[in-house]
Amino acid sequence: MTAGIFVLVLLVVAVFALAQAVVVVKQGFEYTLERFGRFTTTLRPGFSLITPFVDRIGRKINMMEQVLDIPGQEIITKDNAIVAVDGVVFYQVLDAAKAAYEVSDLYSAIVNLTTTNLRTVMGSMDLDETLSKRDAINAKLLIVVDQATHPWGIKITRVELKDIRPPADIVNAMGRQMKAEREKRANILEAEGSRASAILRAEGAKQGQILEAEGRREAAFRDAEARERAAQAEATATELVSAAIANGNPQALNYFVAQKYVEAMTAFATSPNAKTIFMPIEASALVGSLGGIGELVKAVRPQGDAPAAPAPKGSGTPQVGQQRRIGPFE
């Protein structure tokens, strides 16, 4: 009976010792191993055997990257403006032994270190700089905090400011300033637009005047050319008539004068403003012109054609000084 109890006790102690000797470390963690309270080694993820009743697990360190919130706080800037700031810190443990034994409370130490350095960095800047240079603040904090936490076996990967909140009166002043600046830009753009529009209108008027002047110049050249050609044609006709007279044909001169006379009479008769025209007619000039035309016709008519019909009686030739009425009712 006693032997059975002893064996049972030994079995229980063996099972308990075996349970104490086997350690399973989860992925992403590392355990520190202490022997009689002194750090000896670090257990990696997986299965490990330790000496029961001699070795024990000291700290379970999370080796994954972690995020730590920085509580909001009020900071006085260089120009004596008070702003409320909060942020986050991303860090990762690289040495489990240092993170466990070099600092008492790792999380509290990181928060306090980041807060004090945040006050130092933003306190050396103006309000406008703190609002516009957030990336520069993050970079400075990252360098400072990472160097300070390096002995603790951790790596600060990122420091980010989540929010910067100026006082309400400063926000209102900034809003008015922004509105005034935008109105100034709008006025400048409007003035520049008016100026550009005026310049374009002036350029258009200038080009229009230039084109108009060029058009008048071209029209004048064309008119002069037309007059020159008309004069050449007139001169050619006159030369031909003169040549005909010189060759012994005086009837050509009579035909030329009669043609001009008829053209002048046609112009008077077809005038839109002339209903009735009174003008003196020199009978001898008209008879001479008509006679010349008749002689030309006789010279051109072939032999054997019938002579022209005699003029009706009563169609006497007006005498010199008489006036002939030409109108629609004649």
XYZ file of C-alpha atoms in Angstrom:
330
model
C 0.000 0.000 0.000
C 2.769 2.404 0.939
C 4.759 1.445 -2.115
C 1.780 2.155 -4.375
C 1.287 5.614 -2.908
C 4.971 6.368 -3.349
C 4.893 5.302 -6.966
C 1.800 7.414 -7.560
C 3.513 10.448 -6.011
C 6.588 9.895 -8.167
C 4.390 9.656 -11.252
C 2.627 12.898 -10.426
C 5.959 14.649 -9.803
C 7.335 13.330 -13.094
C 4.315 14.547 -15.019
C 4.541 17.973 -13.345
C 8.299 18.167 -14.027
C 7.728 17.220 -17.653
C 5.092 19.896 -17.955
C 7.496 22.430 -16.504
C 10.280 21.349 -18.849
C 8.295 21.755 -22.049
C 7.788 25.337 -23.314
C 5.981 26.272 -26.549
C 6.628 29.840 -27.742
C 4.019 31.350 -30.083
C 5.010 32.975 -33.356
C 5.716 36.713 -32.965
C 6.842 36.367 -29.353
C 10.081 35.628 -27.522
C 10.387 34.454 -23.905
C 13.268 35.253 -21.565
C 14.612 32.321 -19.560
C 15.766 32.889 -15.982
C 17.749 30.479 -13.839
C 17.371 31.180 -10.151
C 16.229 34.695 -11.095
C 19.092 35.437 -13.478
C 18.605 35.878 -17.225
C 20.285 33.141 -19.198
C 18.850 33.031 -22.752
C 15.910 33.871 -24.997
C 13.511 31.242 -26.252
C 12.542 31.555 -29.901
C 9.103 30.652 -31.334
C 8.490 26.907 -31.303
C 9.155 23.956 -28.947
C 11.813 24.246 -26.212
C 12.933 22.171 -23.195
C 14.119 23.748 -19.962
C 15.310 22.410 -16.620
C 12.298 22.113 -14.361
C 12.421 23.652 -10.879
C 15.632 25.457 -11.924
C 14.699 27.511 -15.000
C 11.544 29.547 -15.399
C 10.020 31.907 -17.952
C 10.807 35.523 -17.099
C 9.098 37.916 -19.632
C 6.965 37.263 -22.681
C 7.958 39.925 -25.206
C 5.863 40.770 -28.265
C 8.301 41.039 -31.211
C 5.731 42.310 -33.729
C 5.452 45.986 -34.728
C 3.102 47.754 -32.364
C 1.346 51.106 -32.237
C 1.192 53.287 -29.152
C -1.171 56.244 -28.769
C 0.275 59.552 -27.555
C -2.405 61.260 -25.435
C -3.473 64.788 -26.369
C -1.639 67.643 -24.711
C -1.389 71.411 -24.958
C 1.860 72.905 -26.260
C 2.957 76.537 -26.273
C 4.598 77.471 -29.557
C 7.418 79.949 -30.107
C 4.970 82.812 -30.741
C 3.037 82.031 -27.514
C 0.118 80.251 -29.206
C -1.414 77.264 -27.431
C -2.197 74.230 -29.578
C -3.569 70.803 -28.643
C -1.659 67.886 -30.180
C -2.006 64.114 -30.173
C -0.240 61.422 -32.155
C 0.847 57.797 -32.509
C 4.171 55.964 -32.332
C 4.988 52.754 -34.207
C 7.759 50.659 -32.707
C 9.174 47.130 -32.808
C 11.217 45.184 -30.253
C 14.499 43.917 -31.725
C 16.163 42.634 -28.544
C 13.821 40.898 -26.109
C 16.369 40.827 -23.261
C 17.023 44.581 -23.391
C 13.311 45.392 -23.692
C 12.672 43.209 -20.627
C 15.556 44.204 -18.354
C 16.881 47.621 -19.522
C 13.686 49.573 -18.786
C 11.085 49.085 -16.116
C 7.908 49.977 -18.041
C 8.554 50.066 -21.772
C 5.203 51.503 -22.837
C 5.186 54.286 -20.254
C 8.782 55.130 -21.093
C 8.031 55.492 -24.821
C 4.975 57.691 -24.139
C 6.807 60.012 -21.777
C 9.858 60.269 -24.027
C 7.749 61.088 -27.088
C 5.684 63.659 -25.187
C 8.676 65.575 -23.865
C 10.400 65.637 -27.256
C 7.153 66.701 -28.920
C 6.994 69.701 -26.599
C 10.623 70.533 -27.357
C 10.273 70.328 -31.149
C 6.967 72.189 -31.479
C 7.899 74.741 -28.812
C 10.774 75.938 -31.028
C 8.464 76.633 -33.987
C 5.877 79.289 -34.800
C 2.198 78.441 -35.091
C 2.241 78.670 -38.875
C 5.225 76.320 -39.010
C 3.547 73.762 -36.766
C 0.514 73.742 -39.057
C 2.391 73.618 -42.354
C 5.485 71.552 -41.483
C 3.933 68.447 -39.980
C 6.246 66.171 -41.948
C 9.295 68.005 -40.598
C 8.000 67.593 -37.024
C 7.445 63.878 -37.586
C 10.954 63.444 -38.982
C 12.580 65.270 -36.054
C 10.599 63.275 -33.491
C 11.467 60.006 -35.221
C 15.204 60.714 -35.082
C 15.213 61.914 -31.485
C 12.970 59.183 -30.027
C 14.681 56.403 -31.966
C 18.101 57.421 -30.673
C 16.796 57.676 -27.109
C 15.136 54.244 -27.166
C 17.983 52.398 -28.895
C 19.475 51.118 -25.546
C 16.118 49.504 -24.783
C 16.387 47.173 -27.752
C 13.502 48.681 -29.730
C 13.230 50.405 -33.095
C 10.936 53.426 -33.610
C 9.628 53.003 -37.149
C 7.222 55.953 -37.433
C 5.989 58.951 -35.459
C 2.820 60.631 -36.717
C 0.870 63.618 -35.423
C -2.810 62.814 -35.725
C -4.256 66.239 -35.033
C -3.158 69.805 -34.283
C -5.938 72.001 -32.882
C -5.292 75.753 -32.474
C -7.584 77.861 -30.223
C -10.937 78.995 -31.584
C -9.976 82.698 -31.783
C -6.843 81.853 -33.771
C -8.893 79.670 -36.090
C -11.301 82.570 -36.700
C -8.406 84.950 -37.352
C -6.886 82.470 -39.761
C -10.212 82.169 -41.547
C -10.456 85.941 -41.978
C -6.875 86.072 -43.181
C -7.502 83.332 -45.706
C -10.651 85.091 -46.931
C -8.789 88.388 -47.341
C -5.971 86.635 -49.188
C -8.382 84.932 -51.549
C -10.233 88.193 -52.210
C -6.893 89.813 -52.958
C -6.038 87.066 -55.432
C -9.486 87.353 -56.997
C -9.078 91.120 -57.453
C -5.619 90.644 -58.937
C -6.877 87.998 -61.345
C -9.845 90.175 -62.314
C -7.554 93.146 -62.979
C -5.213 90.988 -65.017
C -8.173 89.655 -66.981
C -9.438 93.180 -67.700
C -5.959 94.212 -68.768
C -5.572 91.230 -71.071
C -9.039 91.851 -72.520
C -8.235 95.516 -73.197
C -4.938 94.559 -74.817
C -6.653 92.006 -77.030
C -9.355 94.496 -78.032
C -6.691 97.077 -78.875
C -4.741 94.501 -80.869
C -7.926 93.533 -82.704
C -8.747 97.165 -83.508
C -5.180 97.703 -84.681
C -5.278 94.662 -86.929
C -8.687 95.754 -88.232
C -7.366 99.207 -89.132
C -4.313 97.667 -90.764
C -6.443 95.313 -92.838
C -8.839 98.124 -93.729
C -5.939 100.318 -94.833
C -4.497 97.459 -96.865
C -7.926 96.930 -98.428
C -8.210 100.609 -99.355
C -4.693 100.481 -100.772
C -5.491 97.419 -102.855
C -8.768 98.987 -104.013
C -6.925 102.174 -104.986
C -4.382 100.123 -106.946
C -7.188 98.248 -108.700
C -9.086 101.493 -109.481
C -5.921 103.080 -110.823
C -5.249 99.986 -112.935
C -8.834 100.039 -114.237
C -8.573 103.742 -115.089
C -5.216 103.111 -116.733
C -6.651 100.307 -118.845
C -9.692 102.427 -119.757
C -7.373 105.255 -120.769
C -5.292 102.811 -122.804
C -8.419 101.539 -124.513
C -9.546 105.117 -125.213
C -6.111 105.968 -126.539
C -6.144 102.856 -128.714
C -9.578 103.766 -130.105
C -8.415 107.319 -130.782
C -5.294 106.027 -132.528
C -7.392 103.739 -134.691
C -9.730 106.601 -135.631
C -6.743 108.846 -136.369
C -5.196 106.096 -138.488
C -8.467 105.679 -140.378
C -8.637 109.416 -141.057
C -5.028 109.487 -142.101
C -5.721 106.643 -144.554
C -8.419 108.713 -146.250
C -11.575 107.599 -144.409
C -12.999 110.718 -142.656
C -16.283 108.944 -141.955
C -14.637 107.136 -139.021
C -14.315 110.424 -137.145
C -18.003 111.139 -137.682
C -18.897 107.671 -136.413
C -16.729 108.164 -133.312
C -18.259 111.560 -132.482
C -21.813 110.280 -133.102
C -21.209 107.289 -130.838
C -20.063 109.508 -127.953
C -22.986 111.854 -128.551
C -25.501 108.972 -128.395
C -23.895 107.605 -125.240
C -24.191 111.004 -123.563
C -27.838 111.304 -124.581
C -28.540 107.784 -123.281
C -26.988 108.663 -119.943
C -29.236 111.719 -119.638
C -32.350 109.812 -120.684
C -31.816 106.869 -118.352
C -31.038 108.969 -115.288
C -33.318 107.777 -112.410
C -33.837 111.339 -111.140
C -34.700 112.893 -114.530
C -38.367 112.746 -115.529
C -38.197 115.546 -118.125
C -35.013 116.989 -119.645
C -34.771 120.291 -121.607
C -31.524 120.767 -123.451
C -30.445 122.707 -126.585
C -29.512 120.675 -129.650
C -27.311 122.043 -132.389
C -28.901 120.816 -135.552
C -25.825 121.016 -137.712
C -23.795 118.809 -135.310
C -26.523 116.216 -135.074
C -27.139 116.213 -138.851
C -23.437 115.944 -139.507
C -23.090 113.063 -137.100
C -26.101 111.244 -138.531
C -24.852 111.873 -142.004
C -21.512 110.334 -141.160
C -23.232 107.276 -139.746
C -25.316 106.975 -142.917
C -22.232 107.135 -145.130
C -20.589 104.401 -143.043
C -23.662 102.228 -143.400
C -23.731 102.779 -147.179
C -20.094 101.846 -147.394
C -20.608 98.650 -145.449
C -23.939 97.619 -147.159
C -23.443 95.145 -150.015
C -24.265 96.140 -153.565
C -27.854 95.401 -154.559
C -29.421 96.052 -151.167
C -32.512 98.248 -151.216
C -31.972 101.875 -150.160
C -33.266 102.991 -146.842
C -36.835 104.267 -146.682
C -37.180 108.054 -146.851
C -37.931 109.911 -143.699
C -41.602 110.722 -143.158
C -42.854 114.140 -143.941
C -43.059 116.572 -141.172
C -39.944 115.298 -139.416
C -38.047 118.448 -139.952
C -34.659 119.072 -138.417
C -34.739 121.541 -135.537
C -33.006 124.807 -136.161
C -30.109 126.262 -134.231
C -31.159 127.693 -130.881
C -34.363 125.657 -130.691
C -35.093 123.342 -127.750
C -36.396 119.802 -128.003
C -38.454 118.293 -125.211
C -37.454 114.735 -124.354
C -39.641 112.942 -121.924
C -41.868 109.977 -121.361
C -44.844 111.564 -123.156
C -43.054 112.549 -126.398
